[in-house]
Amino acid sequence: MLFRPPGTGKSTLAHAIASGLGWPFLELFPARLAGERGGADATAVGVVDEMLKAIVRFRSQDGRPLVCATNNLTTLDPAFLRHGRFDYVLPIGPPDHTARTALWERDMLNPLHATPRT
C-alpha cells in the first residue's frame, strides 16, 4: 500500500511496476464505483466488501504483486490494513531534484521513451 498526498507519484509507480512485468494496470476509485454517495450507505459498504474479497482472492495466488495507492490512510476502511492484506505500507514522497531531472530528460526531452498512461 503506497500512501501520501496527490502528486507524489504513487499511481505512476504502480503503473511502472505493472508495465515492467508486462501486466495490465487497473485503476479503481471506490467512491466512484459506489456512485459518490455521501456516508456509509449500503452501496458503498458493498463496494468495499467486494474489494476486500477480491484482495484476498488475488493474494492467495503466488507470484502476483498487488500494489495499491491512497492519498490518505485514515480515510480507508480499517479492514484494508488488517494483517495479511498488504506486506508493506509505504509512504511515497515527492521526487528529489535528481529524480525530477531524470524524469524530465526521459519524458520531455525524449518523448519516444515516455510511458503512455492508460
PDB file of C-alpha atoms in Angstrom:
ATOM      1  CA  MET A   1       0.000   0.000   0.000  1.00  0.00           C
ATOM      2  CA  LEU A   2       1.502   3.305  -1.104  1.00  0.00           C
ATOM      3  CA  PHE A   3       0.304   6.495   0.554  1.00  0.00           C
ATOM      4  CA  ARG A   4       0.921  10.253   0.571  1.00  0.00           C
ATOM      5  CA  PRO A   5      -0.755  13.374  -0.839  1.00  0.00           C
ATOM      6  CA  PRO A   6      -1.704  13.678  -4.515  1.00  0.00           C
ATOM      7  CA  GLY A   7       1.115  14.269  -6.976  1.00  0.00           C
ATOM      8  CA  THR A   8       3.825  12.243  -5.262  1.00  0.00           C
ATOM      9  CA  GLY A   9       3.906   9.527  -7.936  1.00  0.00           C
ATOM     10  CA  LYS A  10       2.043   6.672  -6.251  1.00  0.00           C
ATOM     11  CA  SER A  11      -0.041   5.741  -9.278  1.00  0.00           C
ATOM     12  CA  THR A  12       2.881   6.310 -11.616  1.00  0.00           C
ATOM     13  CA  LEU A  13       4.994   3.888  -9.573  1.00  0.00           C
ATOM     14  CA  ALA A  14       2.210   1.268  -9.583  1.00  0.00           C
ATOM     15  CA  HIS A  15       1.814   1.718 -13.345  1.00  0.00           C
ATOM     16  CA  ALA A  16       5.575   1.342 -13.850  1.00  0.00           C
ATOM     17  CA  ILE A  17       5.589  -1.896 -11.847  1.00  0.00           C
ATOM     18  CA  ALA A  18       2.737  -3.320 -13.944  1.00  0.00           C
ATOM     19  CA  SER A  19       4.372  -2.191 -17.200  1.00  0.00           C
ATOM     20  CA  GLY A  20       7.705  -3.657 -16.177  1.00  0.00           C
ATOM     21  CA  LEU A  21       6.064  -7.018 -15.550  1.00  0.00           C
ATOM     22  CA  GLY A  22       4.005  -6.822 -18.734  1.00  0.00           C
ATOM     23  CA  TRP A  23       0.781  -6.931 -16.733  1.00  0.00           C
ATOM     24  CA  PRO A  24      -2.305  -4.773 -17.059  1.00  0.00           C
ATOM     25  CA  PHE A  25      -2.720  -1.750 -14.835  1.00  0.00           C
ATOM     26  CA  LEU A  26      -6.127  -1.291 -13.272  1.00  0.00           C
ATOM     27  CA  GLU A  27      -7.035   1.927 -11.505  1.00  0.00           C
ATOM     28  CA  LEU A  28     -10.123   1.789  -9.266  1.00  0.00           C
ATOM     29  CA  PHE A  29     -11.848   4.543  -7.367  1.00  0.00           C
ATOM     30  CA  PRO A  30     -14.168   3.015  -4.729  1.00  0.00           C
ATOM     31  CA  ALA A  31     -16.107   6.251  -4.205  1.00  0.00           C
ATOM     32  CA  ARG A  32     -16.825   6.463  -7.918  1.00  0.00           C
ATOM     33  CA  LEU A  33     -17.822   2.791  -8.049  1.00  0.00           C
ATOM     34  CA  ALA A  34     -20.281   3.437  -5.237  1.00  0.00           C
ATOM     35  CA  GLY A  35     -21.757   6.388  -7.077  1.00  0.00           C
ATOM     36  CA  GLU A  36     -20.079   9.021  -4.862  1.00  0.00           C
ATOM     37  CA  ARG A  37     -22.901   8.926  -2.373  1.00  0.00           C
ATOM     38  CA  GLY A  38     -22.085  10.523   0.941  1.00  0.00           C
ATOM     39  CA  GLY A  39     -21.763   8.441   4.070  1.00  0.00           C
ATOM     40  CA  ALA A  40     -21.573   4.696   4.548  1.00  0.00           C
ATOM     41  CA  ASP A  41     -24.654   3.715   2.569  1.00  0.00           C
ATOM     42  CA  ALA A  42     -25.309   0.127   1.511  1.00  0.00           C
ATOM     43  CA  THR A  43     -23.787   0.586  -1.952  1.00  0.00           C
ATOM     44  CA  ALA A  44     -20.502   1.990  -0.618  1.00  0.00           C
ATOM     45  CA  VAL A  45     -20.277  -0.747   2.016  1.00  0.00           C
ATOM     46  CA  GLY A  46     -20.947  -3.343  -0.683  1.00  0.00           C
ATOM     47  CA  VAL A  47     -18.182  -1.965  -2.886  1.00  0.00           C
ATOM     48  CA  VAL A  48     -15.690  -2.074  -0.010  1.00  0.00           C
ATOM     49  CA  ASP A  49     -16.740  -5.621   0.898  1.00  0.00           C
ATOM     50  CA  GLU A  50     -16.282  -6.808  -2.684  1.00  0.00           C
ATOM     51  CA  MET A  51     -12.879  -5.134  -2.937  1.00  0.00           C
ATOM     52  CA  LEU A  52     -11.742  -6.805   0.285  1.00  0.00           C
ATOM     53  CA  LYS A  53     -12.843 -10.203  -1.057  1.00  0.00           C
ATOM     54  CA  ALA A  54     -11.012  -9.539  -4.321  1.00  0.00           C
ATOM     55  CA  ILE A  55      -7.814  -8.666  -2.424  1.00  0.00           C
ATOM     56  CA  VAL A  56      -7.973 -11.959  -0.510  1.00  0.00           C
ATOM     57  CA  ARG A  57      -8.546 -13.958  -3.738  1.00  0.00           C
ATOM     58  CA  PHE A  58      -5.765 -12.095  -5.547  1.00  0.00           C
ATOM     59  CA  ARG A  59      -3.281 -12.538  -2.698  1.00  0.00           C
ATOM     60  CA  SER A  60      -3.985 -16.288  -2.481  1.00  0.00           C
ATOM     61  CA  GLN A  61      -2.187 -16.806  -5.805  1.00  0.00           C
ATOM     62  CA  ASP A  62       1.612 -16.905  -5.784  1.00  0.00           C
ATOM     63  CA  GLY A  63       3.714 -14.557  -7.859  1.00  0.00           C
ATOM     64  CA  ARG A  64       1.182 -11.748  -8.127  1.00  0.00           C
ATOM     65  CA  PRO A  65       2.161  -8.437  -6.600  1.00  0.00           C
ATOM     66  CA  LEU A  66      -0.713  -6.227  -5.519  1.00  0.00           C
ATOM     67  CA  VAL A  67       0.144  -2.539  -5.377  1.00  0.00           C
ATOM     68  CA  CYS A  68      -2.477  -0.112  -4.119  1.00  0.00           C
ATOM     69  CA  ALA A  69      -2.286   3.610  -3.502  1.00  0.00           C
ATOM     70  CA  THR A  70      -4.217   6.119  -1.454  1.00  0.00           C
ATOM     71  CA  ASN A  71      -3.846   9.781  -0.660  1.00  0.00           C
ATOM     72  CA  ASN A  72      -4.840   9.326   2.969  1.00  0.00           C
ATOM     73  CA  LEU A  73      -4.660   6.127   5.026  1.00  0.00           C
ATOM     74  CA  THR A  74      -7.070   7.479   7.615  1.00  0.00           C
ATOM     75  CA  THR A  75      -9.921   7.557   5.095  1.00  0.00           C
ATOM     76  CA  LEU A  76      -9.631   3.845   4.329  1.00  0.00           C
ATOM     77  CA  ASP A  77     -11.868   1.279   5.926  1.00  0.00           C
ATOM     78  CA  PRO A  78      -9.618  -0.258   8.645  1.00  0.00           C
ATOM     79  CA  ALA A  79     -10.258  -3.692   7.136  1.00  0.00           C
ATOM     80  CA  PHE A  80      -7.996  -2.786   4.197  1.00  0.00           C
ATOM     81  CA  LEU A  81      -4.994  -2.528   6.507  1.00  0.00           C
ATOM     82  CA  ARG A  82      -5.563  -5.690   8.540  1.00  0.00           C
ATOM     83  CA  HIS A  83      -2.675  -8.125   8.855  1.00  0.00           C
ATOM     84  CA  GLY A  84      -2.192 -10.183   5.705  1.00  0.00           C
ATOM     85  CA  ARG A  85      -3.797  -7.790   3.224  1.00  0.00           C
ATOM     86  CA  PHE A  86      -0.591  -5.943   2.332  1.00  0.00           C
ATOM     87  CA  ASP A  87       3.008  -6.856   3.107  1.00  0.00           C
ATOM     88  CA  TYR A  88       4.125  -3.245   3.265  1.00  0.00           C
ATOM     89  CA  VAL A  89       2.589   0.169   3.871  1.00  0.00           C
ATOM     90  CA  LEU A  90       4.990   2.683   2.342  1.00  0.00           C
ATOM     91  CA  PRO A  91       4.956   6.481   2.357  1.00  0.00           C
ATOM     92  CA  ILE A  92       5.878   7.890  -1.048  1.00  0.00           C
ATOM     93  CA  GLY A  93       7.478  11.313  -1.080  1.00  0.00           C
ATOM     94  CA  PRO A  94       7.853  13.697  -3.982  1.00  0.00           C
ATOM     95  CA  PRO A  95      10.800  13.046  -6.312  1.00  0.00           C
ATOM     96  CA  ASP A  96      14.040  14.769  -5.389  1.00  0.00           C
ATOM     97  CA  HIS A  97      15.963  17.014  -7.782  1.00  0.00           C
ATOM     98  CA  THR A  98      17.896  14.120  -9.364  1.00  0.00           C
ATOM     99  CA  ALA A  99      14.729  12.111  -9.969  1.00  0.00           C
ATOM    100  CA  ARG A 100      12.859  15.121 -11.384  1.00  0.00           C
ATOM    101  CA  THR A 101      15.754  15.805 -13.747  1.00  0.00           C
ATOM    102  CA  ALA A 102      15.796  12.167 -14.901  1.00  0.00           C
ATOM    103  CA  LEU A 103      12.022  12.202 -15.451  1.00  0.00           C
ATOM    104  CA  TRP A 104      12.247  15.468 -17.369  1.00  0.00           C
ATOM    105  CA  GLU A 105      15.039  14.172 -19.588  1.00  0.00           C
ATOM    106  CA  ARG A 106      13.295  10.862 -20.231  1.00  0.00           C
ATOM    107  CA  ASP A 107       9.764  12.089 -20.842  1.00  0.00           C
ATOM    108  CA  MET A 108      10.073  15.651 -22.091  1.00  0.00           C
ATOM    109  CA  LEU A 109      13.329  15.652 -23.996  1.00  0.00           C
ATOM    110  CA  ASN A 110      12.840  12.188 -25.491  1.00  0.00           C
ATOM    111  CA  PRO A 111       9.056  11.612 -25.754  1.00  0.00           C
ATOM    112  CA  LEU A 112       9.540   8.316 -27.631  1.00  0.00           C
ATOM    113  CA  HIS A 113      10.606   6.744 -24.337  1.00  0.00           C
ATOM    114  CA  ALA A 114       7.695   8.129 -22.332  1.00  0.00           C
ATOM    115  CA  THR A 115       5.367   5.519 -20.904  1.00  0.00           C
ATOM    116  CA  PRO A 116       1.794   6.210 -22.024  1.00  0.00           C
ATOM    117  CA  ARG A 117      -0.840   6.247 -19.286  1.00  0.00           C
ATOM    118  CA  THR A 118      -3.884   4.077 -19.853  1.00  0.00           C
TER     119      THR A 118
END
